[in-house]
Short mmCIF file of C-alpha atoms in Angstrom, two decimals:
data_model
loop_
_atom_site.label_atom_id
_atom_site.label_comp_id
_atom_site.label_asym_id
_atom_site.label_seq_id
_atom_site.Cartn_x
_atom_site.Cartn_y
_atom_site.Cartn_z
CA UNK J 1 8.20 -28.67 -21.51
CA UNK J 2 5.91 -26.16 -19.99
CA UNK J 3 6.46 -22.33 -19.72
CA UNK J 4 7.86 -22.80 -16.16
CA UNK J 5 11.09 -24.40 -17.43
CA UNK J 6 12.17 -21.02 -19.41
CA UNK J 7 10.33 -18.33 -17.75
CA UNK J 8 9.10 -16.78 -14.50
CA UNK J 9 6.04 -14.87 -14.46
CA UNK J 10 4.30 -12.16 -12.24
CA UNK J 11 0.76 -10.72 -12.49
CA UNK J 12 -0.48 -7.56 -10.92
CA UNK J 13 -4.03 -5.95 -11.23
CA UNK J 14 -5.55 -2.69 -12.34
CA UNK J 15 -9.28 -2.43 -11.63
CA UNK J 16 -10.66 -5.16 -13.45
CA UNK J 17 -7.76 -5.69 -15.93
CA UNK J 18 -4.81 -8.12 -15.13
CA UNK J 19 -1.27 -8.15 -16.29
CA UNK J 20 0.92 -10.88 -16.53
CA UNK J 21 4.76 -10.50 -17.20
CA UNK J 22 6.27 -13.50 -18.78
CA UNK J 23 10.36 -13.23 -18.39
CA UNK J 24 12.74 -15.44 -19.75
CA UNK J 25 14.92 -17.14 -17.43
CA UNK J 26 17.94 -16.90 -19.97
CA UNK J 27 17.82 -14.05 -22.23
CA UNK J 28 18.50 -16.31 -25.26
CA UNK J 29 15.19 -17.91 -24.98
CA UNK J 30 13.44 -14.59 -25.42
CA UNK J 31 12.74 -15.27 -29.30
CA UNK J 32 11.37 -18.88 -28.23
CA UNK J 33 8.95 -17.22 -25.82
CA UNK J 34 7.80 -14.68 -28.51
CA UNK J 35 7.24 -17.67 -30.88
CA UNK J 36 5.46 -19.90 -28.41
CA UNK J 37 3.58 -17.44 -26.01
CA UNK J 38 1.37 -15.61 -28.32
CA UNK J 39 -1.53 -13.53 -27.82
CA UNK J 40 -3.74 -16.37 -29.14
CA UNK J 41 -2.24 -19.06 -27.19
CA UNK J 42 -2.55 -17.17 -23.70
CA UNK J 43 -6.17 -16.04 -24.51
CA UNK J 44 -7.28 -19.62 -25.12
CA UNK J 45 -5.18 -20.90 -22.20
CA UNK J 46 -6.82 -18.71 -19.93
CA UNK J 47 -10.20 -18.47 -21.45
CA UNK J 48 -12.13 -19.65 -18.39
CA UNK J 49 -10.93 -16.64 -16.39
CA UNK J 50 -10.67 -13.96 -18.90
CA UNK J 51 -13.67 -12.46 -20.56
CA UNK J 52 -12.07 -9.45 -22.47
CA UNK J 53 -9.46 -8.86 -24.88
CA UNK J 54 -5.93 -10.08 -24.29
CA UNK J 55 -2.81 -7.79 -25.74
CA UNK J 56 0.79 -8.66 -25.92
CA UNK J 57 3.49 -6.04 -25.28
CA UNK J 58 7.12 -7.07 -26.29
CA UNK J 59 10.14 -5.62 -24.03
CA UNK J 60 13.20 -7.19 -25.67
CA UNK J 61 15.82 -5.30 -23.29
CA UNK J 62 14.17 -7.31 -20.52
CA UNK J 63 13.82 -10.43 -22.41
CA UNK J 64 10.03 -10.16 -21.39
CA UNK J 65 6.55 -10.16 -22.65
CA UNK J 66 3.67 -8.32 -20.98
CA UNK J 67 0.21 -9.60 -21.39
CA UNK J 68 -2.47 -7.48 -20.49
CA UNK J 69 -6.01 -9.23 -20.05
CA UNK J 70 -9.24 -7.27 -19.88
CA UNK J 71 -12.36 -8.17 -17.71
CA UNK J 72 -10.39 -10.86 -16.13
CA UNK J 73 -10.93 -10.51 -12.16
CA UNK J 74 -14.61 -10.53 -12.15
CA UNK J 75 -15.24 -7.05 -10.91
CA UNK J 76 -11.64 -6.43 -9.60
CA UNK J 77 -10.29 -6.54 -6.29
CA UNK J 78 -13.18 -5.16 -3.94
CA UNK J 79 -16.19 -6.25 -5.99
CA UNK J 80 -15.04 -9.66 -7.01
CA UNK J 81 -16.53 -12.99 -5.12
CA UNK J 82 -13.58 -15.07 -6.40
CA UNK J 83 -11.08 -16.73 -3.67
CA UNK J 84 -8.33 -14.94 -5.49
CA UNK J 85 -9.54 -11.37 -5.91
CA UNK J 86 -6.15 -9.82 -7.01
CA UNK J 87 -5.72 -12.57 -9.61
CA UNK J 88 -2.22 -12.91 -8.24
CA UNK J 89 -2.19 -16.66 -8.76
CA UNK J 90 -2.98 -16.38 -12.35
CA UNK J 91 0.72 -16.04 -13.02
CA UNK J 92 1.41 -19.53 -11.75
CA UNK J 93 -1.60 -20.92 -13.87
CA UNK J 94 0.17 -19.39 -16.93
CA UNK J 95 3.45 -21.11 -15.90
CA UNK J 96 1.65 -24.40 -16.93
CA UNK J 97 1.43 -23.42 -20.49
CA UNK J 98 2.78 -26.43 -22.78
CA UNK J 99 5.23 -24.85 -25.05
CA UNK J 100 7.19 -26.25 -28.10
CA UNK J 101 9.33 -29.50 -28.56
CA UNK J 102 13.14 -29.43 -27.53
CA UNK J 103 14.22 -28.89 -31.09
CA UNK J 104 12.83 -25.30 -30.91
CA UNK J 105 15.85 -24.38 -28.52
CA UNK J 106 18.58 -24.78 -31.06
CA UNK J 107 21.41 -22.44 -29.99
CA UNK J 108 19.63 -21.83 -26.59
CA UNK C 1 26.61 15.05 -7.63
CA UNK C 2 26.05 12.57 -4.74
CA UNK C 3 22.91 9.93 -5.14
CA UNK C 4 20.17 10.53 -2.86
CA UNK C 5 19.32 7.36 -0.87
CA UNK C 6 15.70 6.49 -0.48
CA UNK C 7 14.26 3.60 1.51
CA UNK C 8 10.95 1.86 1.14
CA UNK C 9 9.55 1.05 4.57
CA UNK C 10 6.27 -0.56 3.48
CA UNK C 11 4.56 -1.99 0.13
CA UNK C 12 1.13 -2.24 1.66
CA UNK C 13 -0.71 -1.14 4.67
CA UNK C 14 -0.30 -4.24 6.64
CA UNK C 15 3.34 -4.74 5.71
CA UNK C 16 6.25 -5.83 8.18
CA UNK C 17 7.41 -3.06 10.29
CA UNK C 18 10.97 -4.73 11.41
CA UNK C 19 12.48 -4.16 7.94
CA UNK C 20 11.71 -0.17 7.83
CA UNK C 21 13.28 -0.03 11.40
CA UNK C 22 16.33 -1.82 10.23
CA UNK C 23 16.42 0.54 7.25
CA UNK C 24 15.90 3.52 9.42
CA UNK C 25 18.90 2.58 11.72
CA UNK C 26 21.42 1.32 9.26
CA UNK C 27 20.46 2.65 5.73
CA UNK C 28 22.00 6.22 6.11
CA UNK C 29 18.52 7.27 4.31
CA UNK C 30 17.90 10.75 3.05
CA UNK C 31 14.16 9.42 2.69
CA UNK C 32 11.98 6.66 4.12
CA UNK C 33 8.99 6.16 2.27
CA UNK C 34 5.95 4.09 3.25
CA UNK C 35 3.39 3.30 0.33
CA UNK C 36 0.42 1.98 2.16
CA UNK C 37 -2.71 2.94 0.17
CA UNK C 38 -4.08 0.29 -2.16
CA UNK C 39 -7.01 0.93 -4.52
CA UNK C 40 -9.33 -0.81 -1.85
CA UNK C 41 -7.88 0.65 1.36
CA UNK C 42 -9.29 4.16 0.99
CA UNK C 43 -12.92 2.96 0.96
CA UNK C 44 -12.74 1.50 4.56
CA UNK C 45 -10.74 4.57 5.57
CA UNK C 46 -13.49 6.85 4.41
CA UNK C 47 -15.96 4.83 6.27
CA UNK C 48 -13.97 5.13 9.47
CA UNK C 49 -13.98 8.68 8.79
CA UNK C 50 -17.42 8.88 8.50
CA UNK C 51 -17.95 7.24 12.11
CA UNK C 52 -14.96 9.17 13.45
CA UNK C 53 -14.01 12.69 12.12
CA UNK C 54 -10.52 12.20 13.75
CA UNK C 55 -10.24 8.80 12.20
CA UNK C 56 -9.92 7.61 8.56
CA UNK C 57 -6.02 7.34 8.24
CA UNK C 58 -4.09 4.18 8.25
CA UNK C 59 -4.63 1.78 10.99
CA UNK C 60 -0.82 1.21 11.24
CA UNK C 61 0.43 4.79 11.33
CA UNK C 62 1.01 4.93 14.86
CA UNK C 63 2.63 1.80 15.11
CA UNK C 64 5.10 2.61 12.17
CA UNK C 65 5.50 6.20 13.64
CA UNK C 66 6.64 4.92 17.04
CA UNK C 67 9.10 2.50 15.73
CA UNK C 68 10.87 4.90 13.23
CA UNK C 69 10.27 8.38 14.07
CA UNK C 70 13.13 8.71 16.94
CA UNK C 71 15.48 6.99 14.80
CA UNK C 72 14.68 9.08 11.48
CA UNK C 73 14.85 12.38 13.45
CA UNK C 74 18.31 11.54 15.01
CA UNK C 75 19.97 10.37 11.49
CA UNK C 76 18.28 13.16 9.61
CA UNK C 77 15.86 10.91 7.65
CA UNK C 78 12.70 12.46 6.37
CA UNK C 79 9.41 10.44 6.20
CA UNK C 80 6.91 10.79 3.25
CA UNK C 81 3.67 8.27 3.36
CA UNK C 82 0.14 7.74 2.07
CA UNK C 83 -0.95 6.63 5.42
CA UNK C 84 -3.10 9.88 5.49
CA UNK C 85 -5.67 7.72 3.74
CA UNK C 86 -8.91 9.59 4.01
CA UNK C 87 -7.86 11.93 6.54
CA UNK C 88 -4.26 13.40 5.97
CA UNK C 89 -5.14 16.18 8.23
CA UNK C 90 -6.00 14.24 11.22
CA UNK C 91 -2.96 11.78 10.58
CA UNK C 92 -0.65 14.65 10.56
CA UNK C 93 -2.09 16.00 13.61
CA UNK C 94 -1.78 12.64 15.36
CA UNK C 95 1.84 12.16 14.42
CA UNK C 96 2.59 15.63 15.59
CA UNK C 97 1.28 14.89 18.93
CA UNK C 98 3.06 11.50 18.95
CA UNK C 99 6.30 13.32 18.10
CA UNK C 100 5.60 15.43 21.23
CA UNK C 101 5.08 12.44 23.38
CA UNK C 102 8.31 10.59 22.22
CA UNK C 103 10.26 13.72 22.88
CA UNK C 104 10.93 14.32 19.24
CA UNK C 105 10.63 18.18 19.55
CA UNK C 106 10.01 20.66 17.00
CA UNK C 107 9.25 18.18 14.48
CA UNK C 108 7.51 19.61 11.36
CA UNK C 109 4.53 17.28 9.96
CA UNK C 110 2.81 18.25 6.42
CA UNK C 111 -0.57 16.88 5.56
CA UNK C 112 -1.21 16.87 1.67
CA UNK C 113 -4.85 17.32 0.66
CA UNK C 114 -7.11 17.86 -2.54
CA UNK C 115 -7.21 14.34 -3.62
CA UNK C 116 -10.80 14.12 -2.38
CA UNK C 117 -12.99 14.91 -5.51
CA UNK C 118 -16.21 13.86 -4.21
CA UNK C 119 -17.85 16.95 -4.02
CA UNK C 120 -16.64 17.71 -7.80
CA UNK C 121 -18.26 14.28 -8.80
CA UNK C 122 -21.58 14.87 -7.29
CA UNK C 123 -21.77 18.34 -9.28
CA UNK C 124 -19.78 17.01 -12.54
CA UNK C 125 -21.15 13.80 -12.91
CA UNK C 126 -18.40 12.08 -14.77
CA UNK C 127 -18.76 8.79 -16.91
CA UNK C 128 -17.10 5.74 -15.35
CA UNK C 129 -15.11 3.20 -16.76
CA UNK C 130 -17.69 0.65 -15.80
CA UNK C 131 -20.00 1.96 -18.46
CA UNK C 132 -22.21 3.94 -16.06
CA UNK C 133 -22.60 7.58 -15.08
CA UNK C 134 -21.64 8.94 -11.63
CA UNK C 135 -25.14 9.73 -11.59
CA UNK C 136 -26.32 5.94 -11.58
CA UNK C 137 -24.54 5.17 -8.43
CA UNK C 138 -24.39 8.66 -6.50
CA UNK C 139 -26.66 7.91 -3.79
CA UNK C 140 -24.21 4.82 -2.97
CA UNK C 141 -20.83 6.61 -3.41
CA UNK C 142 -18.48 6.29 -0.34
CA UNK C 143 -15.40 8.13 -1.62
CA UNK C 144 -13.86 9.61 -4.72
CA UNK C 145 -10.20 10.09 -4.89
CA UNK C 146 -8.12 11.50 -7.68
CA UNK C 147 -4.31 10.35 -7.90
CA UNK C 148 -2.44 13.33 -7.49
CA UNK C 149 1.18 14.09 -8.52
CA UNK C 150 4.44 14.78 -6.84
CA UNK C 151 3.88 18.54 -7.10
CA UNK C 152 2.42 19.31 -3.24
CA UNK C 153 4.74 16.70 -1.75
CA UNK C 154 7.63 18.77 -3.21
CA UNK C 155 6.11 21.89 -1.67
CA UNK C 156 5.90 20.29 1.83
CA UNK C 157 9.42 19.33 1.48
CA UNK C 158 10.58 22.65 0.35
CA UNK C 159 8.97 24.14 3.54
CA UNK C 160 10.90 21.91 5.72
CA UNK C 161 8.49 18.99 6.55
CA UNK C 162 10.23 16.28 8.41
CA UNK C 163 7.15 13.84 7.75
CA UNK C 164 4.82 14.32 4.87
CA UNK C 165 1.47 12.53 5.07
CA UNK C 166 -0.87 12.30 1.94
CA UNK C 167 -4.10 10.66 0.89
CA UNK C 168 -4.42 9.24 -2.73
CA UNK C 169 -1.01 10.26 -4.57
CA UNK C 170 0.09 8.26 -7.50
CA UNK C 171 2.60 5.53 -5.70
CA UNK C 172 5.59 6.40 -7.65
CA UNK C 173 5.18 10.14 -7.10
CA UNK C 174 5.77 9.62 -3.52
CA UNK C 175 9.42 8.69 -4.56
CA UNK C 176 9.51 11.13 -7.55
CA UNK C 177 8.87 14.02 -5.20
CA UNK C 178 12.04 13.96 -3.25
CA UNK C 179 14.16 13.60 -6.40
CA UNK C 180 12.34 16.87 -7.59
CA UNK C 181 12.95 18.38 -4.45
CA UNK C 182 16.55 17.63 -4.27
CA UNK C 183 17.83 17.83 -7.74
CA UNK C 184 15.52 21.02 -8.69
CA UNK C 185 14.18 18.94 -11.83
CA UNK C 186 11.60 20.82 -13.78
CA UNK C 187 8.14 19.54 -13.85
CA UNK C 188 8.34 19.42 -17.79
CA UNK C 189 11.78 17.46 -17.71
CA UNK C 190 10.03 14.59 -19.03
CA UNK C 191 12.93 12.19 -19.34
CA UNK C 192 14.04 12.64 -15.78
CA UNK C 193 10.60 12.51 -14.46
CA UNK C 194 10.20 9.15 -16.35
CA UNK C 195 13.49 8.18 -15.07
CA UNK C 196 12.38 9.16 -11.37
CA UNK C 197 8.96 7.41 -11.87
CA UNK C 198 11.02 3.99 -12.69
CA UNK C 199 12.86 4.46 -9.59
CA UNK C 200 9.74 4.93 -7.50
CA UNK C 201 7.82 1.78 -9.13
CA UNK C 202 10.91 -0.31 -8.45
CA UNK C 203 10.70 0.68 -4.75
CA UNK C 204 6.94 1.02 -4.15
CA UNK C 205 6.32 -2.65 -3.18
CA UNK C 206 9.25 -2.67 -0.78
CA UNK C 207 10.09 -6.32 -0.23
CA UNK C 208 8.98 -7.58 -3.64
CA UNK C 209 12.21 -6.35 -5.43
CA UNK C 210 14.32 -7.97 -2.79
CA UNK C 211 13.08 -11.33 -3.55
CA UNK C 212 9.43 -11.39 -1.52
CA UNK C 213 6.83 -12.74 -3.71
CA UNK C 214 9.38 -14.49 -6.16
CA UNK C 215 10.44 -17.90 -4.52
CA UNK C 216 9.63 -20.94 -6.07
CA UNK C 217 11.66 -23.80 -4.64
CA UNK C 218 13.89 -25.26 -7.16
CA UNK C 219 13.11 -22.81 -9.90
CA UNK C 220 13.70 -19.19 -8.02
CA UNK C 221 15.38 -20.02 -4.82
CA UNK C 222 15.71 -16.98 -2.56
CA UNK C 223 18.11 -17.07 0.56
CA UNK C 224 16.84 -16.43 4.07
CA UNK C 225 13.63 -15.44 2.97
CA UNK C 226 12.33 -15.20 6.70
CA UNK C 227 14.62 -11.92 7.34
CA UNK C 228 13.66 -10.48 3.82
CA UNK C 229 15.10 -7.06 3.92
CA UNK C 230 13.51 -3.93 2.01
CA UNK C 231 15.22 -2.03 -0.77
CA UNK C 232 17.51 1.14 -0.82
CA UNK C 233 17.17 3.15 -4.03
CA UNK C 234 20.45 5.46 -5.05
CA UNK C 235 19.14 8.03 -7.41
CA UNK C 236 21.50 10.66 -9.17
CA UNK C 237 20.56 13.97 -10.64
CA UNK C 238 20.51 12.69 -14.19
CA UNK C 239 17.96 10.02 -12.94
CA UNK C 240 20.38 7.10 -12.78
CA UNK C 241 19.09 4.23 -10.51
CA UNK C 242 20.51 1.59 -8.34
CA UNK C 243 18.82 -0.56 -5.92
CA UNK C 244 20.47 -2.37 -3.15
CA UNK C 245 19.84 -3.59 0.23
CA UNK C 246 21.22 -3.82 3.79
CA UNK C 247 24.10 -6.53 4.22
CA UNK C 248 23.01 -9.11 6.74
CA UNK C 249 19.43 -9.02 5.41
CA UNK C 250 17.77 -12.12 3.89
CA UNK C 251 16.15 -12.18 0.33
CA UNK C 252 18.19 -11.29 -2.97
CA UNK C 253 18.12 -8.44 -5.71
CA UNK C 254 18.84 -10.01 -8.88
CA UNK C 255 17.91 -9.10 -12.49
CA UNK C 256 15.10 -11.59 -12.33
CA UNK C 257 13.43 -9.72 -9.25
CA UNK C 258 13.77 -6.36 -10.68
CA UNK C 259 12.30 -7.42 -14.10
CA UNK C 260 9.17 -8.61 -12.34
CA UNK C 261 9.15 -5.36 -10.42
CA UNK C 262 9.45 -3.30 -13.62
CA UNK C 263 6.64 -4.83 -15.30
CA UNK C 264 4.31 -5.03 -12.25
CA UNK C 265 0.89 -3.82 -12.65
CA UNK C 266 1.81 -2.25 -15.98
CA UNK C 267 -0.24 -2.11 -19.07
CA UNK C 268 1.50 -0.81 -22.06
CA UNK C 269 5.33 -0.54 -20.85
CA UNK C 270 5.92 2.21 -23.09
CA UNK C 271 3.00 4.44 -21.85
CA UNK C 272 2.91 4.02 -17.70
CA UNK C 273 0.30 6.84 -17.34
CA UNK C 274 1.08 9.01 -14.24
CA UNK C 275 -0.17 12.50 -13.08
CA UNK C 276 3.19 14.00 -13.66
CA UNK C 277 4.22 12.18 -16.85
CA UNK C 278 3.99 9.18 -19.02
CA UNK C 279 6.74 6.82 -18.06
CA UNK C 280 8.28 5.11 -20.76
CA UNK C 281 10.03 1.38 -19.50
CA UNK C 282 9.98 -0.07 -23.08
CA UNK C 283 13.68 0.34 -23.12
CA UNK C 284 14.81 -0.30 -19.70
CA UNK C 285 17.65 -2.77 -18.92
CA UNK C 286 18.88 -4.30 -15.99
CA UNK C 287 22.57 -4.89 -15.10
CA UNK C 288 23.73 -6.72 -11.83
CA UNK C 289 26.87 -4.56 -10.43
CA UNK C 290 27.48 -6.16 -7.15
CA UNK C 291 26.00 -8.63 -4.77
CA UNK C 292 22.26 -7.63 -4.19
CA UNK C 293 23.02 -4.52 -6.12
CA UNK C 294 21.61 -3.56 -9.82
CA UNK C 295 21.54 -0.77 -11.99
CA UNK C 296 18.51 -0.14 -14.03
CA UNK C 297 19.01 1.94 -17.09
CA UNK C 298 16.90 3.19 -20.30
CA UNK C 299 13.76 4.56 -18.84
CA UNK C 300 12.27 8.01 -20.20
CA UNK C 301 9.20 9.82 -20.25
CA UNK C 302 6.73 11.96 -22.44
CA UNK C 303 4.26 14.98 -21.66
CA UNK C 304 1.74 14.00 -19.33
CA UNK C 305 -1.74 13.54 -20.66
CA UNK C 306 -3.36 16.26 -18.53
CA UNK C 307 -5.93 13.67 -17.10
CA UNK C 308 -5.94 12.23 -13.80
CA UNK C 309 -7.71 9.28 -12.61
CA UNK C 310 -10.16 8.94 -9.85
CA UNK C 311 -11.28 5.65 -7.88
CA UNK C 312 -14.69 5.76 -6.87
CA UNK C 313 -16.25 3.39 -4.32
CA UNK C 314 -19.56 2.70 -3.52
CA UNK C 315 -21.85 0.34 -1.60
CA UNK C 316 -22.61 -2.59 -3.58
CA UNK C 317 -25.12 -4.81 -1.65
CA UNK C 318 -24.14 -7.57 0.77
CA UNK C 319 -21.75 -10.50 0.35
CA UNK C 320 -22.57 -13.64 1.97
CA UNK C 321 -20.26 -16.76 2.43
CA UNK C 322 -19.92 -20.21 3.82
CA UNK C 323 -17.36 -22.84 3.83
CA UNK C 324 -17.11 -26.56 4.60
CA UNK C 325 -14.49 -29.18 4.24
CA UNK C 326 -14.67 -33.02 2.99
CA UNK C 327 -11.74 -35.40 3.54
CA UNK C 328 -10.83 -39.06 2.86
CA UNK C 329 -11.72 -41.33 0.19
CA UNK C 330 -14.72 -39.78 -1.90
CA UNK C 331 -13.90 -36.25 -0.63
CA UNK C 332 -14.28 -34.63 -4.04
CA UNK C 333 -17.38 -36.84 -4.84
CA UNK C 334 -18.92 -35.58 -1.41
CA UNK C 335 -18.08 -32.03 -2.02
CA UNK C 336 -19.74 -32.06 -5.50
CA UNK C 337 -23.02 -33.42 -4.08
CA UNK C 338 -22.86 -30.67 -1.25
CA UNK C 339 -22.37 -28.03 -4.21
CA UNK C 340 -25.42 -29.29 -6.09
CA UNK C 341 -27.55 -29.17 -2.83
CA UNK C 342 -26.35 -25.85 -1.88
CA UNK C 343 -26.99 -24.41 -5.61
CA UNK C 344 -30.55 -25.92 -5.51
CA UNK C 345 -31.32 -24.49 -1.81
CA UNK C 346 -29.96 -21.02 -2.65
CA UNK C 347 -31.70 -20.69 -6.12
CA UNK C 348 -34.91 -19.28 -4.72
CA UNK C 349 -33.06 -16.39 -2.97
CA UNK C 350 -32.49 -14.84 -6.60
CA UNK C 351 -28.85 -13.86 -5.72
CA UNK C 352 -27.60 -10.87 -7.79
CA UNK C 353 -24.50 -13.30 -8.20
CA UNK C 354 -23.01 -16.13 -6.78
CA UNK C 355 -20.59 -19.19 -7.09
CA UNK C 356 -19.75 -22.24 -5.49
CA UNK C 357 -16.06 -23.59 -5.57
CA UNK C 358 -14.40 -26.35 -4.46
CA UNK C 359 -11.25 -25.37 -2.93
CA UNK C 360 -8.22 -27.70 -3.88
CA UNK C 361 -10.09 -28.52 -7.07
CA UNK C 362 -11.59 -25.76 -9.09
CA UNK C 363 -11.80 -22.54 -6.81
CA UNK C 364 -8.54 -20.55 -8.49
CA UNK C 365 -8.58 -21.21 -11.94
CA UNK C 366 -11.73 -23.54 -12.89
CA UNK C 367 -11.53 -27.09 -13.75
CA UNK C 368 -7.92 -28.32 -14.45
CA UNK C 369 -7.18 -29.33 -18.01
CA UNK C 370 -6.05 -33.12 -18.00
CA UNK C 371 -6.74 -35.52 -15.06
CA UNK C 372 -5.56 -34.35 -11.70
CA UNK C 373 -4.89 -36.82 -8.78
CA UNK C 374 -7.86 -36.94 -6.31
CA UNK C 375 -7.03 -34.63 -3.15
CA UNK C 376 -7.45 -36.25 0.11
CA UNK C 377 -9.22 -33.29 1.34
CA UNK C 378 -11.15 -30.36 -0.20
CA UNK C 379 -13.12 -27.28 0.97
CA UNK C 380 -16.29 -26.03 -0.40
CA UNK C 381 -16.88 -22.25 -0.40
CA UNK C 382 -20.25 -20.72 -1.67
CA UNK C 383 -20.36 -16.99 -2.11
CA UNK C 384 -22.83 -14.66 -3.31
CA UNK C 385 -24.09 -11.14 -3.31
CA UNK C 386 -27.56 -9.71 -2.73
CA UNK C 387 -29.03 -6.29 -1.92
CA UNK C 388 -31.01 -7.96 0.62
CA UNK C 389 -28.70 -8.75 3.55
CA UNK C 390 -30.94 -11.32 4.96
CA UNK C 391 -30.78 -13.10 1.56
CA UNK C 392 -26.98 -12.80 1.65
CA UNK C 393 -27.03 -14.28 5.24
CA UNK C 394 -28.76 -17.24 4.13
CA UNK C 395 -25.63 -18.45 2.02
CA UNK C 396 -23.72 -19.11 5.09
CA UNK C 397 -26.77 -20.61 6.77
CA UNK C 398 -27.11 -23.07 4.20
CA UNK C 399 -23.53 -23.82 4.23
CA UNK C 400 -23.54 -24.62 7.92
CA UNK C 401 -26.97 -26.55 7.56
CA UNK C 402 -25.01 -29.14 5.47
CA UNK C 403 -23.85 -30.61 8.91
CA UNK C 404 -27.27 -32.33 9.52
CA UNK C 405 -28.85 -31.95 5.89
CA UNK C 406 -26.10 -32.61 3.54
CA UNK C 407 -23.16 -35.25 2.62
CA UNK C 408 -21.38 -37.45 5.07
CA UNK C 409 -18.43 -35.86 6.75
CA UNK C 410 -18.70 -32.42 6.51
CA UNK C 411 -16.49 -30.33 8.98
CA UNK C 412 -15.33 -26.97 9.99
CA UNK C 413 -18.25 -25.07 8.63
CA UNK C 414 -17.57 -21.28 8.71
CA UNK C 415 -19.88 -18.40 7.57
CA UNK C 416 -19.90 -14.54 7.24
CA UNK C 417 -22.08 -11.81 5.81
CA UNK C 418 -20.48 -8.36 5.20
CA UNK C 419 -21.48 -5.23 3.27
CA UNK C 420 -19.80 -4.98 0.26
CA UNK C 421 -17.89 -2.21 -1.59
CA UNK C 422 -17.33 -1.84 -5.38
CA UNK C 423 -14.74 0.25 -7.02
CA UNK C 424 -14.72 2.05 -10.37
CA UNK C 425 -12.84 4.75 -11.95
CA UNK C 426 -12.96 8.16 -13.94
CA UNK C 427 -10.73 10.38 -15.75
CA UNK C 428 -10.69 13.82 -14.74
CA UNK C 429 -9.13 17.04 -15.97
CA UNK C 430 -5.98 17.63 -13.92
CA UNK C 431 -7.42 21.18 -13.37
CA UNK C 432 -10.18 20.16 -11.17
CA UNK C 433 -7.72 19.01 -8.44
CA UNK C 434 -6.28 21.74 -6.29
CA UNK C 435 -3.96 20.19 -3.64
CA UNK C 436 -3.09 21.94 -0.77
CA UNK C 437 -0.39 21.60 2.11
CA UNK C 438 -0.91 22.21 5.85
CA UNK C 439 1.73 22.03 8.39
CA UNK C 440 1.79 21.16 12.06
CA UNK C 441 4.62 21.24 14.63
CA UNK C 442 5.48 19.00 17.57
CA UNK C 443 6.14 20.97 20.56
CA UNK C 444 9.61 21.65 21.43
CA UNK C 445 10.98 19.68 24.15
#
């Protein structure tokens, strides 16, 4: 299973900082998201792109996690030399994150 | 008290105009708001203003106003927009003239100024978020604009403006202003200011909350995306927020689209820093109450920080770029060979920074983890930055030269060189910003 099977994502940029919201399709999967999509795993998965700190915020009323990735845009929208200067496609990259075995979905 | 009806007519400068016209016609709107000023937009606007003292406002201002002004005037809908960009005064004069031409007599157009803090920065030399001080980049600075709050927009509305044009105003504040104006919210009513900020944040990207930028076939299906409608916010005096769209338009307003928008460009959801308030979205919930109709509850706010963010743009050398494509069996191997050749040839230029990516292989996210099927076509993209324009131009020239000096079968070479503008930001005391409002009137018909 990959993250795309249970969640949808949206990224946004502020200067050289990127945020990626990870939102459970089914609110019952929120606990699974919290367990599997940790700060450490996201930092590791996106290590080639994100040079700075990764912080996770939890928003249980939305069944969502918000990741803030610092120094992730090679200088921000205007300065960056990368093809996707906004980091818009990073949300799609994160959807490829492998997550737990099917037994993790007890009751889900 | 009756809810106020606010339509979002644009989510960025280049946005589609048709959905805004539809909203103006059928939306029964009190306000139609166009958010058109991205971080990057104001630098170009300022450069335009330097070459034309009556320029520097949004290039689509006239097209948008021509399309909606007569309809809005007939329906009693007032317009608010940051399309004033780097020159709100000239923008307002332009719209007043246009209104006269269109026969929309007596139209009152307000310009909000005061976001331009370049003179202040030149004397106060603030520290920047990139670790430098303003003094380090001062000779290269193009613009410095503070994100101002709803206050001056409210003042413009109180004085009867039919159209309010601003420069840099915090995006949600464009939407918060009519709520403060209509409901008489106090500027220290943090809870309602937080709720109104949520409403603005939900609406400011226009089509996004209606399912734009959401479709992922088989996972997130969106009906009739081609006819995507723009949203209407229904906000009451207590700060209750509902979002809907016009019947017969494409797209979908569902909890999933709304949740994505709630967290869009948000850092700490409990502390969304705005010039008027710290909005708190950490307990927000979304409920579907009808087809394409949701209610959003639970936002609040906390006292503002007293600081405002200013975005500063500055010249940052030249960016040169070249692209060329390879296809068929062995496409990736030939592109890889071209990449190593290009790197070797550009090395003596001593570029400040540079990269060579293979579009279709590793341009967006770097090398893929695990084996992927070899693509049938791949495009090499070489790009770099230099303070020397000639050195930057060499990047595209060297890519073009791969035609006769590189691997077999390269096609579709393309090159460019452009002056580069970079951005940084500073936090300023809110008291250094002194917004002003100027009124223009279209001649009566």
